[in-house]
Amino acid sequence: MIEIAIISSDIQQVIGSALAINLLSQGAIPVWVAILITVCDVFIFLLLENSGIRFIEGIFATFLTITGLSFLYMYIVAKPDQNAVLKGVLYPWCQDCSPIEIKQMIGIIGSIVMPHNIYFHSTLVLV
């Protein structure tokens, strides 16, 4: 059952990654090509698994560092209203959202967070 849950969650992530690549390329990369890119990416990481867990952790630490620095740069450039940011952190809200939209937001967050927990916790326990 855990394997079925992981597979079904991975399908969502492959499609989500493909849509993200499509959006980030402003449609220059079709969704089906983005799916192939994502699938190749998954197989590359599966091949790297033989290199050892520390090597893979180093790769992910590098990716997280780049992502964090990118978000910091965008935050500094965008100069958001700090009071609104603090309010959003302490009390998240969705202005003019219907119950359906709120359910969609929760579903998106759940489909992103849950598969990571299944994979990382199950993998790190084996180490």
CSV table of C-alpha atoms in Angstrom, one decimal:
chain,number,residue,atom,x,y,z
A,1,MET,CA,0.0,0.0,0.0
A,2,ILE,CA,2.9,2.4,0.7
A,3,GLU,CA,4.3,1.8,-2.7
A,4,ILE,CA,0.9,2.5,-4.3
A,5,ALA,CA,0.7,5.7,-2.3
A,6,ILE,CA,4.2,6.8,-3.4
A,7,ILE,CA,3.5,6.0,-7.1
A,8,SER,CA,0.2,7.8,-7.1
A,9,SER,CA,1.9,10.8,-5.4
A,10,ASP,CA,4.7,10.7,-7.8
A,11,ILE,CA,2.4,10.9,-10.8
A,12,GLN,CA,1.0,14.2,-9.4
A,13,GLN,CA,4.6,15.5,-8.9
A,14,VAL,CA,5.6,14.5,-12.5
A,15,ILE,CA,2.6,16.4,-13.9
A,16,GLY,CA,3.2,19.3,-11.6
A,17,SER,CA,6.9,19.5,-12.5
A,18,ALA,CA,6.0,19.3,-16.2
A,19,LEU,CA,3.4,22.2,-15.8
A,20,ALA,CA,6.0,24.2,-13.9
A,21,ILE,CA,8.6,23.7,-16.7
A,22,ASN,CA,6.0,24.7,-19.2
A,23,LEU,CA,5.0,27.8,-17.3
A,24,LEU,CA,8.6,28.8,-16.6
A,25,SER,CA,9.5,28.5,-20.3
A,26,GLN,CA,6.4,30.6,-21.1
A,27,GLY,CA,5.0,27.7,-23.2
A,28,ALA,CA,8.2,27.2,-25.3
A,29,ILE,CA,8.5,23.7,-23.8
A,30,PRO,CA,5.4,21.7,-24.4
A,31,VAL,CA,3.9,19.8,-21.5
A,32,TRP,CA,4.7,16.4,-23.0
A,33,VAL,CA,8.4,17.3,-23.5
A,34,ALA,CA,8.4,18.7,-19.9
A,35,ILE,CA,7.1,15.3,-18.7
A,36,LEU,CA,10.0,13.6,-20.5
A,37,ILE,CA,12.5,16.0,-18.9
A,38,THR,CA,11.0,15.2,-15.5
A,39,VAL,CA,11.0,11.5,-16.1
A,40,CYS,CA,14.7,11.7,-17.1
A,41,ASP,CA,15.4,13.7,-14.0
A,42,VAL,CA,13.9,11.1,-11.8
A,43,PHE,CA,15.9,8.3,-13.5
A,44,ILE,CA,19.1,10.3,-13.1
A,45,PHE,CA,18.5,10.6,-9.3
A,46,LEU,CA,17.8,6.9,-9.2
A,47,LEU,CA,21.1,6.2,-10.9
A,48,LEU,CA,22.9,8.5,-8.5
A,49,GLU,CA,21.5,6.6,-5.5
A,50,ASN,CA,24.4,4.1,-6.0
A,51,SER,CA,26.8,7.0,-5.3
A,52,GLY,CA,25.8,7.1,-1.7
A,53,ILE,CA,23.3,9.0,0.4
A,54,ARG,CA,25.8,11.8,1.4
A,55,PHE,CA,26.4,12.6,-2.3
A,56,ILE,CA,22.7,12.9,-3.0
A,57,GLU,CA,22.3,15.0,0.2
A,58,GLY,CA,25.0,17.3,-1.1
A,59,ILE,CA,23.2,17.7,-4.4
A,60,PHE,CA,19.9,18.5,-2.6
A,61,ALA,CA,21.7,20.9,-0.2
A,62,THR,CA,23.1,22.7,-3.3
A,63,PHE,CA,19.7,22.9,-4.9
A,64,LEU,CA,18.1,24.2,-1.7
A,65,THR,CA,20.9,26.8,-1.3
A,66,ILE,CA,20.3,28.0,-4.8
A,67,THR,CA,16.6,28.1,-4.3
A,68,GLY,CA,16.9,30.0,-1.0
A,69,LEU,CA,19.3,32.6,-2.4
A,70,SER,CA,17.0,33.0,-5.4
A,71,PHE,CA,14.0,33.6,-3.1
A,72,LEU,CA,16.0,36.0,-1.0
A,73,TYR,CA,17.1,38.0,-4.2
A,74,MET,CA,13.4,38.1,-5.4
A,75,TYR,CA,12.3,39.2,-1.9
A,76,ILE,CA,14.8,42.0,-1.8
A,77,VAL,CA,14.0,43.2,-5.4
A,78,ALA,CA,10.2,43.0,-4.9
A,79,LYS,CA,10.3,44.9,-1.6
A,80,PRO,CA,6.9,43.6,-0.3
A,81,ASP,CA,5.0,45.4,2.5
A,82,GLN,CA,6.5,44.0,5.6
A,83,ASN,CA,3.3,44.4,7.6
A,84,ALA,CA,1.4,42.4,5.0
A,85,VAL,CA,4.0,39.7,5.0
A,86,LEU,CA,3.9,39.4,8.8
A,87,LYS,CA,0.1,39.3,8.7
A,88,GLY,CA,0.2,36.6,6.0
A,89,VAL,CA,2.6,34.5,8.0
A,90,LEU,CA,0.7,34.8,11.3
A,91,TYR,CA,-2.8,34.6,9.7
A,92,PRO,CA,-2.9,33.1,6.2
A,93,TRP,CA,-5.9,34.1,4.2
A,94,CYS,CA,-7.2,34.1,0.7
A,95,GLN,CA,-9.0,37.3,-0.3
A,96,ASP,CA,-12.3,36.7,-2.2
A,97,CYS,CA,-11.7,32.9,-2.3
A,98,SER,CA,-14.6,30.5,-2.5
A,99,PRO,CA,-14.6,27.2,-0.5
A,100,ILE,CA,-13.7,25.3,-3.7
A,101,GLU,CA,-10.6,27.5,-4.2
A,102,ILE,CA,-9.6,27.0,-0.6
A,103,LYS,CA,-9.9,23.2,-1.0
A,104,GLN,CA,-7.7,23.4,-4.1
A,105,MET,CA,-5.1,25.3,-2.2
A,106,ILE,CA,-5.1,22.7,0.6
A,107,GLY,CA,-4.9,20.0,-2.0
A,108,ILE,CA,-1.9,21.6,-3.8
A,109,ILE,CA,0.0,22.0,-0.5
A,110,GLY,CA,-0.9,18.4,0.5
A,111,SER,CA,0.3,17.0,-2.8
A,112,ILE,CA,3.6,18.8,-2.5
A,113,VAL,CA,4.4,18.1,1.2
A,114,MET,CA,3.1,14.6,1.7
A,115,PRO,CA,5.1,12.8,-1.0
A,116,HIS,CA,8.3,14.4,0.2
A,117,ASN,CA,7.6,13.1,3.7
A,118,ILE,CA,6.9,9.6,2.5
A,119,TYR,CA,10.1,9.5,0.4
A,120,PHE,CA,12.6,11.2,2.7
A,121,HIS,CA,11.5,9.7,5.9
A,122,SER,CA,11.4,6.2,4.5
A,123,THR,CA,14.8,6.6,2.8
A,124,LEU,CA,16.6,8.3,5.7
A,125,VAL,CA,15.4,5.6,8.1
A,126,LEU,CA,17.2,3.0,6.0
A,127,VAL,CA,20.6,4.9,6.4
